XYZ file of N, CA and C in Angstrom:
696
model
N 82.126 -4.287 68.306
C 80.792 -4.227 68.742
C 80.578 -5.066 69.934
N 79.872 -4.525 70.894
C 79.326 -5.461 71.952
C 77.858 -5.091 72.192
N 77.298 -6.248 72.897
C 75.682 -6.089 73.389
C 75.630 -4.922 73.946
N 76.518 -4.147 74.483
C 76.505 -2.963 75.480
C 75.920 -1.759 74.338
N 76.541 -1.824 73.282
C 76.421 -0.768 72.204
C 75.076 -0.809 71.864
N 74.049 -2.084 71.959
C 72.696 -2.242 71.588
C 71.874 -1.912 72.763
N 72.545 -1.477 73.978
C 71.689 -1.287 75.301
C 71.182 -2.501 75.760
N 71.883 -3.577 75.740
C 71.372 -4.698 76.371
C 72.294 -5.337 76.992
N 71.989 -5.720 78.244
C 72.993 -6.576 79.173
C 72.979 -7.846 78.855
N 73.799 -8.706 79.428
C 74.006 -9.973 79.217
C 72.786 -10.887 79.807
N 72.245 -10.530 80.840
C 70.974 -11.053 81.554
C 69.800 -10.856 80.679
N 69.876 -9.776 80.110
C 68.671 -9.208 79.154
C 68.608 -10.098 77.942
N 69.732 -10.193 77.207
C 70.042 -10.934 76.146
C 69.597 -12.461 76.430
N 70.358 -13.061 77.653
C 69.646 -14.355 77.971
C 68.163 -14.490 78.132
N 67.792 -13.837 78.629
C 66.320 -13.713 78.853
C 65.603 -13.597 77.643
N 65.944 -13.053 76.522
C 65.324 -12.956 75.288
C 65.456 -14.311 74.637
N 66.707 -14.900 74.684
C 66.539 -16.281 74.087
C 65.752 -17.491 75.176
N 65.582 -17.196 76.275
C 65.054 -18.258 77.193
C 63.431 -18.017 76.388
N 63.298 -16.866 76.258
C 61.400 -16.610 75.871
C 61.361 -17.252 74.442
N 62.245 -17.411 73.668
C 62.188 -17.821 72.115
C 62.475 -19.273 72.101
N 62.939 -19.923 72.931
C 63.518 -20.998 73.013
C 62.748 -22.086 72.171
N 61.260 -22.284 72.699
C 60.404 -23.345 71.996
C 60.252 -23.313 70.587
N 60.194 -22.201 69.906
C 59.965 -22.017 68.779
C 60.974 -21.635 67.734
N 62.509 -21.436 68.386
C 63.457 -20.939 67.725
C 63.989 -21.490 66.465
N 64.070 -22.820 66.390
C 64.464 -23.392 65.134
C 63.367 -23.154 64.035
N 62.266 -23.133 64.282
C 61.090 -22.916 63.223
C 61.328 -21.605 62.661
N 61.446 -20.609 63.637
C 61.391 -18.923 63.530
C 62.554 -18.776 62.562
N 63.769 -19.503 62.899
C 64.796 -19.318 61.945
C 64.690 -19.618 60.720
N 64.141 -21.017 60.497
C 63.827 -21.354 59.156
C 63.261 -20.207 58.197
N 62.251 -19.860 58.920
C 61.495 -18.899 58.360
C 62.170 -17.631 57.999
N 62.972 -17.103 58.951
C 63.209 -15.724 58.797
C 64.735 -15.936 57.691
N 64.900 -16.917 57.698
C 66.087 -17.075 56.772
C 65.838 -17.356 55.234
N 64.394 -17.793 55.194
C 63.803 -18.299 54.055
C 64.481 -19.720 53.611
N 64.711 -20.446 54.680
C 65.019 -21.857 54.578
C 66.735 -21.839 54.254
N 67.367 -20.837 54.403
C 68.865 -20.868 54.030
C 69.616 -21.433 55.493
N 68.900 -21.350 56.705
C 69.679 -21.940 57.693
C 70.080 -23.099 57.535
N 69.364 -24.201 56.977
C 69.547 -25.555 56.861
C 70.939 -25.548 55.876
N 71.139 -24.901 54.743
C 72.124 -24.986 54.094
C 73.382 -24.597 54.863
N 73.260 -23.542 55.557
C 74.301 -23.124 56.306
C 74.971 -23.957 57.311
N 74.080 -24.608 58.168
C 74.417 -25.795 59.164
C 75.096 -26.867 58.526
N 74.746 -27.310 57.080
C 75.312 -28.282 56.104
C 76.920 -27.748 56.027
N 77.112 -26.669 55.609
C 78.347 -25.896 55.342
C 79.283 -26.031 56.590
N 78.624 -25.508 57.618
C 79.427 -25.740 58.909
C 79.792 -27.018 59.334
N 79.069 -28.085 59.388
C 79.248 -29.412 59.466
C 80.630 -29.881 58.525
N 80.588 -29.318 57.444
C 81.370 -29.548 56.391
C 82.769 -29.235 56.535
N 82.765 -27.823 57.172
C 83.950 -27.122 57.539
C 84.623 -27.680 58.928
N 83.902 -28.061 59.901
C 84.343 -29.010 61.057
C 84.784 -30.195 60.654
N 84.254 -30.880 59.719
C 84.659 -32.332 59.531
C 84.671 -33.121 60.792
N 84.051 -33.103 61.428
C 83.852 -33.799 63.024
C 84.312 -35.496 62.415
N 85.208 -36.114 63.184
C 85.573 -37.501 63.185
C 85.087 -38.310 64.424
N 84.813 -39.494 64.264
C 84.753 -40.272 65.579
C 85.725 -40.035 66.657
N 85.362 -40.102 67.997
C 86.392 -39.875 69.184
C 86.864 -38.438 69.170
N 86.570 -37.598 68.191
C 87.010 -36.253 68.450
C 85.958 -35.510 69.417
N 86.715 -34.717 69.977
C 86.007 -33.671 71.060
C 85.402 -32.322 70.399
N 84.312 -31.981 70.270
C 83.853 -30.848 69.675
C 83.038 -29.761 70.754
N 83.417 -28.802 70.858
C 82.615 -27.628 71.519
C 81.980 -26.868 70.649
N 80.708 -26.876 70.853
C 79.521 -26.140 69.789
C 78.976 -24.981 70.935
N 79.601 -23.909 70.786
C 79.169 -22.657 71.381
C 78.315 -22.164 71.255
N 77.207 -21.420 71.933
C 75.983 -20.920 71.437
C 75.131 -21.798 70.933
N 75.043 -23.071 71.466
C 74.277 -24.193 70.704
C 72.909 -23.971 70.603
N 72.482 -23.230 71.647
C 71.109 -23.191 71.776
C 70.338 -24.429 72.190
N 69.551 -24.986 71.144
C 68.812 -26.350 71.505
C 69.538 -27.521 70.963
N 70.653 -27.277 70.375
C 71.570 -28.338 69.531
C 71.286 -28.744 68.335
N 70.495 -27.963 67.865
C 70.339 -28.361 66.197
C 71.512 -28.242 65.614
N 72.437 -27.327 65.685
C 73.598 -27.040 65.201
C 74.715 -28.311 65.625
N 74.508 -29.041 66.748
C 75.137 -29.962 67.355
C 75.015 -31.657 66.547
N 73.847 -31.533 66.159
C 73.445 -33.135 65.663
C 74.487 -33.536 64.769
N 74.794 -32.752 63.762
C 75.613 -33.489 62.648
C 76.825 -33.689 63.152
N 77.692 -33.100 64.239
C 78.661 -33.466 64.840
C 78.395 -34.835 65.568
N 77.645 -34.895 66.447
C 77.344 -36.284 67.147
C 76.979 -37.468 66.196
N 76.269 -37.017 64.782
C 76.175 -37.950 63.952
C 77.461 -38.723 63.353
N 78.536 -38.018 63.422
C 79.507 -38.523 62.888
C 80.702 -39.570 64.165
N 79.776 -39.538 65.117
C 80.803 -40.245 66.484
C 81.680 -39.313 67.223
N 81.467 -38.061 66.864
C 82.472 -37.104 67.871
C 81.535 -36.901 69.017
N 82.310 -36.649 70.087
C 81.940 -36.230 71.313
C 81.670 -34.932 71.005
N 80.343 -34.358 71.188
C 80.010 -32.824 71.054
C 79.427 -32.481 72.279
N 79.845 -31.354 72.752
C 79.402 -30.578 73.959
C 78.491 -29.341 73.444
N 77.297 -29.179 73.585
C 76.531 -28.115 73.259
C 76.476 -27.264 74.443
N 76.987 -26.101 74.216
C 77.302 -25.152 75.523
C 76.489 -23.639 75.019
N 75.813 -23.430 75.963
C 74.982 -22.017 75.587
C 74.510 -21.190 77.011
N 74.485 -20.002 77.004
C 74.293 -19.172 78.258
C 72.916 -19.116 78.711
N 71.837 -19.508 77.611
C 70.554 -19.253 77.848
C 70.095 -20.833 78.255
N 69.720 -20.587 79.725
C 69.120 -21.922 80.409
C 67.896 -22.479 79.590
N 66.881 -21.282 79.014
C 65.788 -21.633 78.787
C 66.113 -22.593 77.148
N 67.127 -22.266 76.423
C 67.496 -22.879 75.038
C 68.306 -24.360 75.742
N 69.092 -24.243 76.735
C 69.312 -25.722 77.021
C 68.244 -26.753 77.700
N 67.449 -26.181 78.451
C 66.149 -26.920 78.755
C 65.372 -27.611 77.753
N 64.968 -26.770 76.530
C 64.564 -27.060 75.491
C 65.320 -28.115 74.755
N 66.725 -27.894 74.619
C 67.380 -28.837 74.000
C 67.375 -30.091 74.511
N 67.647 -29.999 75.911
C 67.741 -31.368 76.925
C 66.323 -32.183 76.426
N 65.039 -31.498 76.384
C 64.037 -32.170 76.134
C 64.074 -32.846 74.970
N 64.498 -32.135 73.797
C 64.747 -32.722 72.518
C 65.819 -33.903 72.326
N 66.763 -33.609 73.086
C 68.017 -34.388 72.847
C 68.635 -35.024 74.194
N 67.859 -35.813 75.160
C 68.567 -36.024 76.324
C 69.960 -36.696 76.252
N 70.393 -37.090 75.101
C 71.603 -37.901 75.066
C 72.946 -36.914 75.135
N 72.624 -35.733 74.816
C 73.607 -35.064 74.856
C 74.263 -33.962 75.987
N 75.275 -33.879 76.147
C 75.803 -33.403 77.359
C 75.594 -31.817 77.157
N 74.616 -31.166 77.593
C 74.427 -29.904 77.614
C 75.123 -29.291 78.759
N 75.745 -27.904 78.518
C 76.507 -27.344 79.384
C 76.193 -25.802 79.380
N 75.829 -25.054 80.356
C 75.685 -23.753 80.648
C 77.049 -23.191 80.806
N 77.187 -22.249 79.957
C 78.592 -21.326 79.865
C 78.340 -20.129 79.177
N 79.270 -19.259 79.794
C 79.602 -17.729 79.204
C 80.738 -17.981 78.463
N 80.641 -17.258 77.242
C 81.571 -17.250 76.054
C 82.705 -16.737 76.578
N 82.997 -15.933 77.295
C 84.063 -15.167 77.838
C 84.511 -15.789 79.227
N 84.167 -16.673 79.662
C 84.644 -17.578 80.793
C 84.285 -19.086 80.914
N 84.718 -19.794 79.803
C 84.233 -21.194 79.523
C 84.495 -22.106 80.725
N 83.671 -23.129 81.019
C 83.792 -23.924 82.103
C 84.414 -25.108 81.782
N 85.542 -24.960 81.182
C 86.220 -26.091 80.451
C 87.982 -25.971 80.898
N 88.786 -26.928 80.837
C 90.154 -26.626 81.138
C 90.763 -26.232 79.625
N 92.043 -26.129 79.766
C 92.885 -25.636 78.645
C 92.923 -26.790 77.550
N 93.094 -26.666 76.464
C 93.284 -27.603 75.421
C 92.669 -28.839 75.326
N 91.120 -28.974 75.549
C 90.383 -30.037 75.689
C 89.642 -30.379 74.453
N 89.556 -29.466 73.441
C 88.665 -29.900 72.214
C 89.585 -29.655 70.999
N 89.290 -30.813 70.202
C 89.864 -30.815 68.703
C 89.269 -29.569 68.014
N 88.299 -29.427 68.059
C 87.617 -28.459 67.195
C 86.557 -27.539 68.085
N 86.474 -26.089 68.056
C 85.391 -25.410 68.496
C 84.717 -24.501 67.557
N 83.451 -24.613 67.673
C 82.721 -23.778 66.614
C 81.551 -23.154 67.170
N 80.999 -21.985 66.466
C 79.851 -21.078 67.015
C 79.278 -20.525 65.877
N 77.959 -20.915 65.916
C 77.142 -20.341 64.544
C 76.260 -19.349 65.297
N 76.215 -18.335 64.615
C 75.456 -16.905 64.826
C 75.058 -16.954 66.432
N 76.154 -16.780 67.232
C 76.234 -16.714 68.675
C 77.062 -15.797 69.076
N 78.420 -15.679 68.202
C 79.632 -14.770 68.547
C 79.037 -13.092 68.723
N 77.928 -12.631 67.775
C 77.288 -11.237 68.011
C 76.664 -11.062 69.461
N 76.275 -12.122 70.035
C 75.567 -11.952 71.463
C 76.399 -12.258 72.504
N 77.829 -12.351 72.349
C 78.857 -12.331 73.587
C 79.170 -10.947 73.684
N 79.366 -10.694 75.005
C 79.542 -9.199 75.504
C 80.917 -8.855 75.104
N 81.974 -9.625 75.121
C 83.262 -9.398 74.624
C 83.887 -10.343 73.331
N 83.589 -9.860 72.223
C 84.094 -10.649 71.080
C 85.488 -11.179 71.169
N 86.490 -10.103 71.438
C 87.775 -10.800 71.598
C 88.186 -11.539 72.590
N 87.329 -11.522 73.714
C 87.563 -12.393 74.985
C 87.046 -13.500 74.536
N 86.033 -13.750 74.046
C 85.427 -14.947 73.487
C 86.371 -15.587 72.433
N 86.999 -15.034 71.488
C 88.009 -15.711 70.737
C 89.090 -16.070 71.334
N 89.544 -15.348 72.622
C 90.688 -15.895 73.229
C 90.329 -17.189 74.143
N 89.233 -17.152 74.450
C 88.554 -18.397 75.375
C 88.520 -19.515 74.506
N 87.958 -19.187 73.216
C 87.939 -20.470 72.618
C 89.198 -20.845 72.065
N 90.481 -20.059 71.877
C 91.538 -20.466 71.713
C 92.324 -21.417 73.044
N 92.060 -20.799 74.052
C 92.394 -21.390 75.022
C 91.781 -22.939 75.328
N 90.645 -23.107 75.110
C 90.118 -24.639 75.442
C 90.283 -25.488 74.095
N 91.214 -25.150 73.057
C 91.338 -25.866 71.954
C 92.719 -26.411 71.862
N 92.802 -27.824 71.406
C 94.259 -28.387 71.419
C 95.086 -27.850 70.536
N 96.437 -27.791 70.870
C 97.369 -27.415 69.784
C 97.249 -28.311 68.451
N 96.982 -27.360 67.394
C 96.828 -27.904 66.197
C 95.281 -28.091 65.777
N 94.547 -27.886 66.827
C 93.057 -27.894 66.687
C 92.595 -26.653 65.953
N 91.194 -26.606 65.642
C 90.814 -25.485 64.744
C 89.441 -24.786 65.339
N 89.360 -23.509 64.652
C 87.941 -22.950 65.078
C 87.176 -23.015 63.767
N 85.806 -22.997 63.935
C 84.876 -22.569 62.851
C 83.901 -21.615 63.422
N 83.782 -20.613 62.727
C 82.814 -19.403 63.113
C 81.834 -19.455 61.782
N 80.604 -19.442 62.218
C 79.613 -19.193 61.243
C 78.706 -17.855 61.668
N 78.698 -16.865 60.851
C 78.145 -15.595 61.482
C 77.564 -14.739 60.272
N 76.435 -13.907 60.444
C 76.103 -13.010 59.607
C 77.225 -12.030 59.273
N 77.188 -11.608 58.212
C 78.255 -10.747 57.705
C 77.666 -9.675 56.591
N 78.455 -9.085 55.936
C 78.012 -8.141 54.867
C 78.120 -8.702 53.525
N 76.919 -8.608 52.681
C 76.945 -9.098 51.070
C 78.141 -8.236 50.392
N 78.493 -9.076 49.691
C 79.492 -8.322 48.838
C 79.173 -7.572 47.642
N 77.918 -7.955 47.171
C 77.490 -7.057 45.939
C 76.466 -5.673 46.725
N 76.980 -4.693 46.313
C 76.656 -3.504 46.893
C 74.940 -3.188 46.516
N 74.336 -3.449 45.431
C 73.022 -3.418 45.417
C 72.184 -4.326 46.367
N 72.693 -5.587 46.313
C 72.154 -6.729 47.304
C 72.445 -6.286 48.887
N 73.400 -5.814 48.796
C 73.477 -5.286 50.640
C 72.478 -4.314 50.832
N 72.329 -3.375 49.854
C 70.963 -2.537 50.199
C 69.728 -3.176 50.641
N 69.370 -3.872 49.679
C 68.333 -4.728 49.715
C 68.309 -5.583 50.913
N 69.325 -6.102 51.323
C 69.378 -6.950 52.509
C 69.121 -6.396 53.736
N 69.860 -4.990 53.764
C 69.458 -4.009 55.048
C 68.318 -3.626 55.166
N 67.553 -3.596 54.140
C 66.109 -3.125 53.951
C 65.212 -4.116 54.904
N 65.734 -5.534 54.138
C 65.035 -6.535 54.844
C 65.067 -6.630 56.244
N 66.368 -6.512 56.664
C 66.573 -6.581 57.950
C 65.816 -5.608 58.981
N 65.906 -4.365 58.600
C 65.368 -3.502 59.479
C 63.667 -3.291 59.307
N 63.125 -3.544 57.971
C 62.017 -3.232 57.725
C 60.911 -4.766 57.692
N 61.506 -5.549 57.100
C 60.441 -6.666 56.944
C 60.936 -7.776 57.935
N 61.866 -7.704 58.535
C 61.991 -8.869 59.399
C 61.152 -8.863 60.793
N 61.061 -7.390 61.107
C 60.370 -7.359 62.499
C 58.807 -7.843 62.227
N 58.051 -7.384 61.276
C 56.811 -7.801 61.093
C 56.662 -9.298 61.049
N 57.679 -9.692 60.214
C 57.741 -11.508 60.021
C 57.908 -11.940 61.361
N 58.809 -11.476 62.149
C 59.059 -12.199 63.385
C 57.810 -12.101 64.335
N 56.881 -10.994 64.252
C 55.728 -10.817 65.242
C 54.794 -11.690 64.646
N 54.810 -12.228 63.529
C 53.893 -13.399 62.925
C 54.072 -14.822 63.478
N 55.247 -15.023 63.577
C 56.002 -16.278 63.890
C 56.791 -16.539 65.241
N 57.157 -15.273 65.912
C 57.811 -15.745 66.952
C 57.001 -15.270 68.552
N 57.372 -16.000 69.452
C 56.808 -15.582 70.699
C 57.265 -14.413 71.181
N 58.495 -13.960 70.840
C 59.154 -12.655 71.431
C 59.713 -11.926 70.372
N 59.005 -11.183 69.426
C 59.533 -10.501 68.200
C 60.387 -9.512 68.756
N 60.537 -8.812 69.680
C 61.547 -7.732 70.156
C 62.968 -8.415 70.084
N 62.867 -9.658 70.459
C 64.498 -10.339 70.280
C 64.877 -10.244 68.867
N 63.819 -10.403 67.893
C 64.709 -10.300 66.640
C 64.837 -8.846 66.016
N 64.248 -8.105 66.648
C 64.630 -6.747 66.265
C 65.964 -6.425 66.910
N 66.075 -7.105 67.962
C 67.507 -6.795 68.590
C 68.593 -7.455 67.617
N 68.183 -8.580 67.191
C 68.980 -9.455 66.190
C 69.334 -8.794 65.176
N 68.369 -7.988 64.802
C 68.609 -7.330 63.356
C 69.506 -6.156 63.512
N 69.569 -5.543 64.675
C 70.195 -4.466 64.764
C 71.660 -4.926 65.225
N 71.796 -6.061 65.690
C 73.447 -6.640 66.049
C 73.861 -7.035 64.729
N 72.936 -7.592 63.892
C 73.684 -7.936 62.571
C 73.945 -6.853 61.817
N 73.329 -5.840 61.819
C 73.907 -4.582 61.132
C 75.189 -4.002 61.667
N 75.206 -4.226 62.810
C 76.371 -3.612 63.731
C 77.875 -4.353 63.727
N 77.484 -5.372 63.273
C 78.633 -6.521 63.225
C 79.745 -6.369 62.007
N 80.949 -6.566 62.654
C 82.243 -6.422 61.477
C 81.997 -7.078 60.275
N 82.763 -6.538 59.272
C 82.541 -7.314 58.149
C 83.747 -8.396 58.263
N 83.704 -9.190 56.814
C 84.710 -10.386 56.989
C 86.259 -10.041 57.203
N 86.699 -9.021 56.693
C 87.982 -8.938 56.854
C 88.281 -8.433 58.519
N 87.259 -7.577 59.204
C 87.489 -7.355 60.385
C 87.526 -8.450 61.477
N 86.545 -9.231 60.926
C 86.603 -10.573 61.890
C 87.545 -11.196 61.820
N 88.291 -11.559 60.650
C 89.336 -12.223 60.516
C 90.547 -11.652 61.414
N 90.711 -10.320 61.284
C 91.949 -9.712 62.031
C 91.646 -10.139 63.685
N 90.215 -9.950 63.971
C 89.955 -10.378 65.736
C 90.529 -11.554 65.731
N 90.450 -12.572 64.927
C 90.801 -13.921 65.058
C 92.281 -14.093 65.328
N 93.177 -13.509 64.500
C 94.397 -13.119 64.235
C 94.894 -12.781 65.590
N 94.261 -11.659 65.998
C 94.583 -11.071 67.230
C 94.548 -11.918 68.474
N 93.588 -12.728 68.472
C 93.629 -13.577 69.516
C 94.373 -14.779 69.424
N 95.131 -14.792 68.550
C 96.261 -16.186 68.523
C 96.029 -17.105 67.207
N 94.796 -17.119 66.450
C 94.389 -18.163 65.696
C 95.461 -17.778 64.224
N 96.007 -18.892 63.837
C 96.701 -18.690 62.396
C 95.818 -19.385 61.311
N 96.371 -19.231 60.085
C 95.687 -19.680 58.780
C 94.542 -19.096 58.772
N 94.158 -18.059 58.968
C 92.577 -17.492 59.159
C 92.145 -17.096 57.764
N 91.012 -17.806 57.449
C 90.537 -17.480 56.202
C 88.787 -17.758 56.165
N 88.168 -17.178 55.389
C 86.761 -17.027 55.312
C 86.082 -17.511 53.917
N 84.979 -17.859 53.866
C 84.110 -18.032 52.627
C 83.023 -17.630 52.734
N 82.575 -16.974 51.880
C 80.982 -16.267 51.939
C 80.028 -17.384 51.458
N 78.828 -17.132 52.182
C 77.755 -18.020 51.840
C 76.691 -17.128 51.606
N 75.676 -17.646 50.623
C 74.666 -16.571 50.176
C 75.015 -15.440 49.937
N 75.873 -15.033 48.937
C 76.301 -13.760 48.689
C 76.784 -12.931 49.679
N 77.275 -13.510 50.838
C 77.973 -12.747 51.791
C 77.040 -12.493 53.167
N 75.747 -13.088 53.160
C 75.035 -12.679 53.939
C 75.375 -13.296 55.383
N 76.007 -14.708 55.099
C 76.887 -15.277 55.997
C 78.382 -15.550 55.566
N 79.210 -15.693 56.706
C 80.562 -15.781 56.186
C 81.000 -16.963 57.288
N 81.591 -18.144 56.593
C 82.345 -18.975 57.605
C 83.779 -18.881 57.275
N 84.119 -18.353 58.959
C 85.686 -18.186 59.188
C 86.253 -19.423 59.781
N 87.499 -19.648 59.480
C 88.468 -20.891 59.945
C 89.552 -20.187 60.445
N 90.181 -20.962 61.607
C 91.606 -20.697 61.837
C 92.107 -21.904 62.534
N 93.446 -22.009 62.855
C 94.116 -22.992 63.561
C 94.963 -22.455 64.672
N 94.937 -23.441 65.874
C 95.763 -23.077 66.950
C 97.095 -23.724 66.539
N 98.263 -22.911 66.688
C 99.478 -23.511 66.341
C 99.880 -24.715 67.109
N 100.354 -25.688 66.452
C 100.907 -26.947 67.189
C 102.081 -26.661 67.963
N 102.122 -27.244 69.119
C 103.359 -27.058 70.202
C 104.434 -27.681 69.510
């Protein structure tokens, strides 16, 4: 799935995120019923950042996801394609090295980072496979990738309820709490179109990652995928 299949060009999606930057974190907490904080903790645990390590946090937005890595003493680079998100993040966290970047053409040299991670942003990259290859390129041999992304609930009855929430309940809730509710309608559609857990694992393997595995969170609403770049 690509954004093109949802009739959105990269600049249009970037503009949507620019528009919602100021209230983005609050809106996510409301729409996820508070689960987004739990998911961030699980990502931090999976990344396992340590002092002096270099971590790339792609699609970092305002860098809420980057803070746990920085707190360990790791050098974390929050990277995003939305300048509005980056400006809002820099206002809140001026000490972090915010970097503008496209997930399919990252502005970093080969083999720079010990860990690369992206949370709820891979769906919004024009070329999913290209982004996975770029993440692989900028990772050191022996380094790892951690991807946190919406996925498919594993229990069929719950999956039906979840889909109904996405397409019926989410838009009116977004209208109540977001400055740009259309952005969240797009996000709901992108979640519904996204590959399931095994399909994303296959894309990771195709990009070169090994030891690929995933763990479901909140009944499969979210999946945490991991992979390793082979050591030389």
